[in-house]
């Protein structure tokens, strides 16, 4: 037994402690120490019996110290007090008498170093009883001690163990113990009268060696049991039902002290009589309600409840049936076999169990009706009509009607429809959404309750579809092409087909008479041109023919091709024009469809132009031929008119013999001028025209009109200019053309005009002015120089006329062209800006 080490504390009142010190007893040679309470004697200690056994100092097996003593008087040993130094293993304390060990040993944990030379009190929880004058032995054992110094405080016989210890005795309480508590008595039936069963709780302070005494007051018999058992049974012959019996209980200590008697009484009783007037009636699914009258006598014991049994009529064995919903003398049985006649009986229950059984009552339990079945389910517009077949088993109750619930298919929650009509076995549920699938179930309700649910039937309300949408009627030659979209509402059922019919002058023609339907489109053929036709399209679903969509169209022929189509190319685009077709096909021209493509590529639709007779297409690549086509639309696209044009910009490179731009340079007769260009119309004719340059721009045209030199020489230049070169644009749109200045061209200021002609398309651009000078004359032979006489004083020379230059004087000068060239240079500088302007306009 384990115990906690505690500090020494005062003992409770009315108890005395005897402290025996071995060292003191040895010193006083047996003189008895005075106790804490003078009225109590003390024990003696035989020091000579102290001995030490076990291993030597500091060895592993450990040590055992035995201390013998003689009790000075009878009492309980509650604790020991020992002086220990540095114990490192648990201590085991036990007390032994002549008959052996008095109580379970007590083990305490190792003692810490701070307990060196400290008195330690060890409690003994079982407090073994020691009697005055008898010898006893205290043993303290341990498996490990360390450092046991020897000095004059330790006896030589107690080697390696402190023999200095106190034994503390708690003497017997002189006053009487307290009475037992929580005393109860009950009667157990026996073969002769009965048996009393008594229970109690021992008073505080009662322990080993003490007893409990019980006395039956009617018989006076005395029963003694050891303390600590807490209950016993006493025979009590001669008891009769309804008699009150008593028992006395007290505690008696080992010293003979007694507590007051505690008396407890009980009544001798028996089981109750049989209940009477039992009735049984059906009260729900497999449930029977019971009503009875209480027994005339309860057996002198309060009735605590009732029990019931049941059996099938004609059988012998009763079966316990749980009685529920008991309220006084009413209750119910549940879970009974339905529609089977049965018998029921009840009995009262008191402390002795079930009493006598009542007379039987017959009953036939009922149950709920079985599941109905569905005879039919019909979808209506926003409603469904359901027909039921009644269940084959109604459960024995009175039929009250059907309960119908519904839910959207896929939902978990059932509910009763807000619009429900039930007549007999026919059910109509309204206020439903077309096209939504609903689950339905039904049960038959009887007086027993709602029956089993039918199987679930799913059905979706439906109606005819709405009218098709976006109906379009495109008339053609003797025909009408129809297209449409599905109705916004299919009526709750899938659309399976469409009916198309048409009427001419009030006569309607149904499907199959020149009508071909495919999906959401149809073609009506065999119609007269110029006569209005009314058409109807209606969707068909499981509910029938839906609402029609209508349209009116007049068949006609496509218009002929537009006429007088022209195409004028420009930089990155083409301007096209046309005139209305000669034949509109019998219907007003609503507009024109314009398309174009490059080469053999796909057509690009440029849109429908309403009321136009021309169009501009830009964003095209220069130098690439573009085919443009135009068709009139009168509800149908008519014949096409097409034309090919090549967008371009005439922006050639014009250079002289030195490869630099021509404008502002000076050339001589016979020099070549080179013109190059790209992204031009293939096959176009380009001509180089030489024209005199004017002093200033006069009419804003591409070509400049300039004053001619005073002499043009043999080559006369007409108003169109002098052609010095002509060629066609290559198939890849490039041009490279060279022209030489005529040998008989008079010196002067000129411009070169590049003229392009491509069918009806013309374009021209001119260079900036450039100069043409005469070729230098060969050198003349010189005569010998003769010194001249001093000149005579001559009059000042007369200045030449500013309006003309003499041809003879001009011919007399060396053929360097310096004189007229100087004038031309000054004139060229003045006209440079004008020439640049002319070039920029030509480039535009």
PDB file of C-alpha atoms in Angstrom, residues 14-16 73-76 169-175:
ATOM      1  CA  UNK A  14      -9.893  13.232  22.388  1.00  0.00           C
ATOM      2  CA  UNK A  15      -6.870  11.338  21.021  1.00  0.00           C
ATOM      3  CA  UNK A  16      -3.458  10.974  22.669  1.00  0.00           C
ATOM      4  CA  UNK A  73      -2.031  -0.022  26.024  1.00  0.00           C
ATOM      5  CA  UNK A  74      -4.569  -0.955  23.432  1.00  0.00           C
ATOM      6  CA  UNK A  75      -4.785   1.508  20.534  1.00  0.00           C
ATOM      7  CA  UNK A  76      -4.284   2.062  16.771  1.00  0.00           C
ATOM      8  CA  UNK A 169       0.487   5.707  18.722  1.00  0.00           C
ATOM      9  CA  UNK A 170      -3.066   6.980  18.411  1.00  0.00           C
ATOM     10  CA  UNK A 171      -4.953   5.625  21.412  1.00  0.00           C
ATOM     11  CA  UNK A 172      -8.535   4.368  21.277  1.00  0.00           C
ATOM     12  CA  UNK A 173     -11.247   7.030  21.561  1.00  0.00           C
ATOM     13  CA  UNK A 174     -12.833   6.719  24.956  1.00  0.00           C
ATOM     14  CA  UNK A 175     -16.258   8.118  23.889  1.00  0.00           C
TER      15      UNK A 175
END
